[in-house]
Coordinates of C-alpha atoms in Angstrom, one line a residue:
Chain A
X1 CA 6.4 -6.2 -22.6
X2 CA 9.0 -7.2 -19.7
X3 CA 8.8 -10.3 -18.6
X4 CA 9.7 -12.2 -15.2
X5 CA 10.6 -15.6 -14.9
X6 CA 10.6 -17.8 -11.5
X7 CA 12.1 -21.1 -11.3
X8 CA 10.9 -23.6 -10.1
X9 CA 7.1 -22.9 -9.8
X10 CA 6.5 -25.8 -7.5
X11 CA 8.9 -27.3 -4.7
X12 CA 8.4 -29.9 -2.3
X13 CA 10.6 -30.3 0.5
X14 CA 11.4 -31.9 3.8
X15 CA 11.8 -29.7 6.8
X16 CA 15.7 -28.5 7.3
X17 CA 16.4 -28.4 4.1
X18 CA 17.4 -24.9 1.9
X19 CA 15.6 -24.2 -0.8
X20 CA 16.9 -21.8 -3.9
X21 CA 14.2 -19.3 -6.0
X22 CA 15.2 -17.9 -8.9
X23 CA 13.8 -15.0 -10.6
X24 CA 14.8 -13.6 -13.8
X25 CA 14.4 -10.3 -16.0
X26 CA 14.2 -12.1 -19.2
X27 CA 14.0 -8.6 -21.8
X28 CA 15.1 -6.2 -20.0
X29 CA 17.9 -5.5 -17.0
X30 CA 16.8 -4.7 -12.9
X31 CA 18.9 -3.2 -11.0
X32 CA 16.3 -3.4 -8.1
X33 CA 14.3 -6.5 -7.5
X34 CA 11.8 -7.3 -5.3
X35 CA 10.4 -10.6 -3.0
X36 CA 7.2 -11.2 -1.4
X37 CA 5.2 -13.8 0.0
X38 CA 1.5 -14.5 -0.2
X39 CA 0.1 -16.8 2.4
X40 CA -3.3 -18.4 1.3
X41 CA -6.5 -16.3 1.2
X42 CA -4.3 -13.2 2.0
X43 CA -2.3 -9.8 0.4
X44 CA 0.7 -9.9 -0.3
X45 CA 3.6 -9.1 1.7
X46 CA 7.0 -7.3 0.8
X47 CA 10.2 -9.1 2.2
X48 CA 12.8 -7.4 1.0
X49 CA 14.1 -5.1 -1.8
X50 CA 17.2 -6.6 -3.8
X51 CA 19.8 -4.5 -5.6
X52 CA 22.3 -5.7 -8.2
X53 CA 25.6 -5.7 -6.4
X54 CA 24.7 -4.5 -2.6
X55 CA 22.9 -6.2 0.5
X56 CA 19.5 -7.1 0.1
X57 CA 17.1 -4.3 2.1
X58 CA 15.1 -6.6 4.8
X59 CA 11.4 -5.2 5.9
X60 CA 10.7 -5.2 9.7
X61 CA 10.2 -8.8 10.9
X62 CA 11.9 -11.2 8.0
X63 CA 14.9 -12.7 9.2
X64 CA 17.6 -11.5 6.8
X65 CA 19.8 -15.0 8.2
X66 CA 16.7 -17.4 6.9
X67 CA 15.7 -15.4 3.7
X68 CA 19.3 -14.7 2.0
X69 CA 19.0 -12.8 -0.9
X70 CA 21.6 -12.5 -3.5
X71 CA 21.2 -10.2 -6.9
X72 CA 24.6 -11.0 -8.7
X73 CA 23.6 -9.7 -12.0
X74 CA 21.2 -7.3 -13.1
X75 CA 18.6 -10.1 -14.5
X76 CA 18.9 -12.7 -12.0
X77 CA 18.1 -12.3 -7.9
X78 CA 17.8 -15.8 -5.9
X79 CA 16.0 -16.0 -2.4
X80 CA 16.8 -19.1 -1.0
X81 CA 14.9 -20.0 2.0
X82 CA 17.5 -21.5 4.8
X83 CA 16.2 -24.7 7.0
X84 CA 13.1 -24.4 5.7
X85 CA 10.3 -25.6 8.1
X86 CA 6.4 -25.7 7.2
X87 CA 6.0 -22.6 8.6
X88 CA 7.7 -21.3 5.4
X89 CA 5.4 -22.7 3.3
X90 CA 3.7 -20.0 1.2
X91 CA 3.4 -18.4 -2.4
X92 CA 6.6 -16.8 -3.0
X93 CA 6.7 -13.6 -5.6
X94 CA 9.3 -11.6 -7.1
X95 CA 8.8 -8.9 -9.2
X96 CA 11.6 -6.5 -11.3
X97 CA 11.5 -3.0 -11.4
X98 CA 11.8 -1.0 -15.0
X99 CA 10.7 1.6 -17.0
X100 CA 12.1 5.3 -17.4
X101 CA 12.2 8.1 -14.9
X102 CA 8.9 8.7 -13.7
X103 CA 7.2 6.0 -15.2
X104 CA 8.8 3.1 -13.2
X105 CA 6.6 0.3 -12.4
X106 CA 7.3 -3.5 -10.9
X107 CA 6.8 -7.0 -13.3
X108 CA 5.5 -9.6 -11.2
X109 CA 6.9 -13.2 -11.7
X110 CA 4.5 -16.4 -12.0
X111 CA 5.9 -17.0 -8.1
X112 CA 7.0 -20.0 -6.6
X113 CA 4.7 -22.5 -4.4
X114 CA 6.7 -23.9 -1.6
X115 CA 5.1 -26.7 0.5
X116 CA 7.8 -27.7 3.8
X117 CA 6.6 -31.2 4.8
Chain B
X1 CA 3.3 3.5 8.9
X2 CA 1.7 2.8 5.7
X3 CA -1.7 1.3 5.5
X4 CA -3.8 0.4 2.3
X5 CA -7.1 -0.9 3.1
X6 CA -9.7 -2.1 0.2
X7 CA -13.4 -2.1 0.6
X8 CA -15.5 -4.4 0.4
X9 CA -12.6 -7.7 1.2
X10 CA -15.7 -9.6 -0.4
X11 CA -18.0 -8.8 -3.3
X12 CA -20.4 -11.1 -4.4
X13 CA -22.5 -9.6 -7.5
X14 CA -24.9 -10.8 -10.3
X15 CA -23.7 -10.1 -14.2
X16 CA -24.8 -7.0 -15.9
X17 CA -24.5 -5.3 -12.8
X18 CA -22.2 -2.3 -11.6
X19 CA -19.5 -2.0 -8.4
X20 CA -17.2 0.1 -6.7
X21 CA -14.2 -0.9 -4.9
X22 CA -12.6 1.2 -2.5
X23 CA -8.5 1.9 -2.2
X24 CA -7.8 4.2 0.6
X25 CA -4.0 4.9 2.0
X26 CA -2.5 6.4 5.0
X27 CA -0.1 8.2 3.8
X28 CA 1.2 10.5 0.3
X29 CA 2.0 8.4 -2.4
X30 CA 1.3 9.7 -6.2
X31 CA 1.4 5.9 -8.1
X32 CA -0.6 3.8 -7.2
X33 CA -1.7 0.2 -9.1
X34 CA -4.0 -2.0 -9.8
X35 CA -3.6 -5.5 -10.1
X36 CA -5.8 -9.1 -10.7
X37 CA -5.2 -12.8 -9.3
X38 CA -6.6 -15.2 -10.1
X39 CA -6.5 -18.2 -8.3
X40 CA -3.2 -19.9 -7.7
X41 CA -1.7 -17.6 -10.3
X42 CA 0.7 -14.3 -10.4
X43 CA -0.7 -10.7 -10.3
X44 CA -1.4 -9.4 -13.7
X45 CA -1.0 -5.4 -14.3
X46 CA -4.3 -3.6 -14.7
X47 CA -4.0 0.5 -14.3
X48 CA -1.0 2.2 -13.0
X49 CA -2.5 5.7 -12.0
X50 CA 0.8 8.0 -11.7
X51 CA -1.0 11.5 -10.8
X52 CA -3.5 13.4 -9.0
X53 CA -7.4 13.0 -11.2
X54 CA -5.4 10.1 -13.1
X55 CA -8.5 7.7 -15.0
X56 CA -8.1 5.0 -16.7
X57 CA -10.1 2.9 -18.6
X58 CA -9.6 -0.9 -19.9
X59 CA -13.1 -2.6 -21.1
X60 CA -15.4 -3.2 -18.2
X61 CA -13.1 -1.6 -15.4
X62 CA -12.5 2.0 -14.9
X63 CA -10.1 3.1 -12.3
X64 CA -9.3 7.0 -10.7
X65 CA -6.8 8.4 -8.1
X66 CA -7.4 11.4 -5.5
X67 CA -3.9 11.9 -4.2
X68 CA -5.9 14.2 -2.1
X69 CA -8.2 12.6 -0.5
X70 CA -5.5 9.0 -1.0
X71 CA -7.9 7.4 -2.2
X72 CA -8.3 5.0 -5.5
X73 CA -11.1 3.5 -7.0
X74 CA -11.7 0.5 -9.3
X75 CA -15.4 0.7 -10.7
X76 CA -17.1 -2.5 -12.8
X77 CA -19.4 -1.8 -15.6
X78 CA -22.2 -4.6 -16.3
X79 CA -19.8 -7.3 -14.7
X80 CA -19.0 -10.9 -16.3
X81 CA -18.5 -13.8 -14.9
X82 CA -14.7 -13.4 -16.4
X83 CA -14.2 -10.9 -13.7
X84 CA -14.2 -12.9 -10.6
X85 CA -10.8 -13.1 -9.2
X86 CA -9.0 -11.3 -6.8
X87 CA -8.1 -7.6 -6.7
X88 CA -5.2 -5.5 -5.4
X89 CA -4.2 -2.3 -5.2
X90 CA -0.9 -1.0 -4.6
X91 CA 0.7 2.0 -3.1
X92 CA 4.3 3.1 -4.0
X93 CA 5.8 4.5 -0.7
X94 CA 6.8 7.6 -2.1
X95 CA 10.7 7.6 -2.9
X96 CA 11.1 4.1 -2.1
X97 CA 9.8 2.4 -5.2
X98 CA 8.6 -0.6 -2.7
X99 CA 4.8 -1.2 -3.0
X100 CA 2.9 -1.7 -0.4
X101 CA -0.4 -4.2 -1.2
X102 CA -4.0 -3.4 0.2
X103 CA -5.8 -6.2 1.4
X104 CA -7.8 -7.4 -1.8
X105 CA -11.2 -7.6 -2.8
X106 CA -12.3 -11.0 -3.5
X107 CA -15.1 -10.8 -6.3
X108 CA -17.5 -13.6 -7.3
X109 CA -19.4 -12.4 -10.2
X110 CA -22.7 -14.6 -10.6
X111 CA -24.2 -15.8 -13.8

């Protein structure tokens, strides 16, 4: 099956500091890529939409300057999260979109934990 | 806009029993998902329902789509305590390939 890799799984860091996420498409290629976050007890929400090669799509209310999304190549997408402060801390997900017309579906990453002290 | 809603958000029920949990939408979608977390880990891919009177079946869980009536449903046959996690269902916004997430249902299966 396809599999999605985030790296790292855990990061600590101090407020005003950038933090990088990776996500990788480890079997298969994504042109379209997808980030979400998942604060504690709750759903999950979608952040943006990545494509290989183009601007990242932004949903209503994430700030595309704080989230910057690059998707360089068609297994990698990075969200790196710009002067982080601990209101960014949160369960960060990515997931990769595959499968033949009609039958597309999304592979979810393990997700990142961020904690901004 | 798009809203999924689940029902119950909490579900508290003794093994051997059987459950219902609700996946209603707000607007026409024709995938919808269904997805388990446990705690402090990842989703993991249950049923991906991709047309109207669409059932699927994997051991104890059972799970149908009304395009319709845009509504889902994830039923639980003699539950074990295995099953306690979280569970989500997602809506494909028709076109966009973006899912949007219902608000979970939080099951505690007692032994």
């Amino acid at each position: 099956g396809a599999v999605v890799s985030q790296h790292p799984s855990w990061v600590i860091c101090k407020s005003g500091t950038s933090v990088k996420i990776e996500c990788r498409s480890l079997d298969f290629q994504a042109t379209t890529m997808f980030w979400y976050r998942q604060f504690p007890k709750q759903s999950l929400m979608l952040m943006a939409t990545s494509n290989e090669g183009s601007k990242a799509t932004y949903e209503q209310g994430v700030e595309k300057d704080k989230f910057l999304i690059n998707h360089a190549s068609l297994t990698l997408s990075t969200l790196t999260v710009t002067s982080a402060h601990p209101e960014d801390s949160s369960f960060y997900i990515c997931s990769a979109r595959a499968g033949g017309t009609g039958q597309e579906t999304q592979y979810f990453g393990p997700g990142t934990r961020l904690l901004v002290l | 806009e798009l809203k999924v809603e689940q029902n119950p958000l909490f579900l508290s029920m003794q093994e051997g029993k059987n459950y219902t949990i609700y996946c209603n939408y707000s607007t026409t979608s024709d995938r919808l998902y269904w997805y388990r977390q446990d705690p402090g880990k990842s989703l993991e891919s249950l049923f991906v329902l991709l047309s109207n009177g669409a059932v699927k079946q994997e051991g104890r869980l059972m799970a149908s789509l009304d395009t319709k009536a845009r509504l889902s449903t994830l039923h639980i046959t003699a539950a074990v305590h295995d099953l306690s996690a979280t569970y989500f269902c997602a809506v494909d916004f028709s076109g966009t390939y973006k899912y949007i997430f219902g608000t979970g249902t939080r099951l505690k299966v007692l032994a």
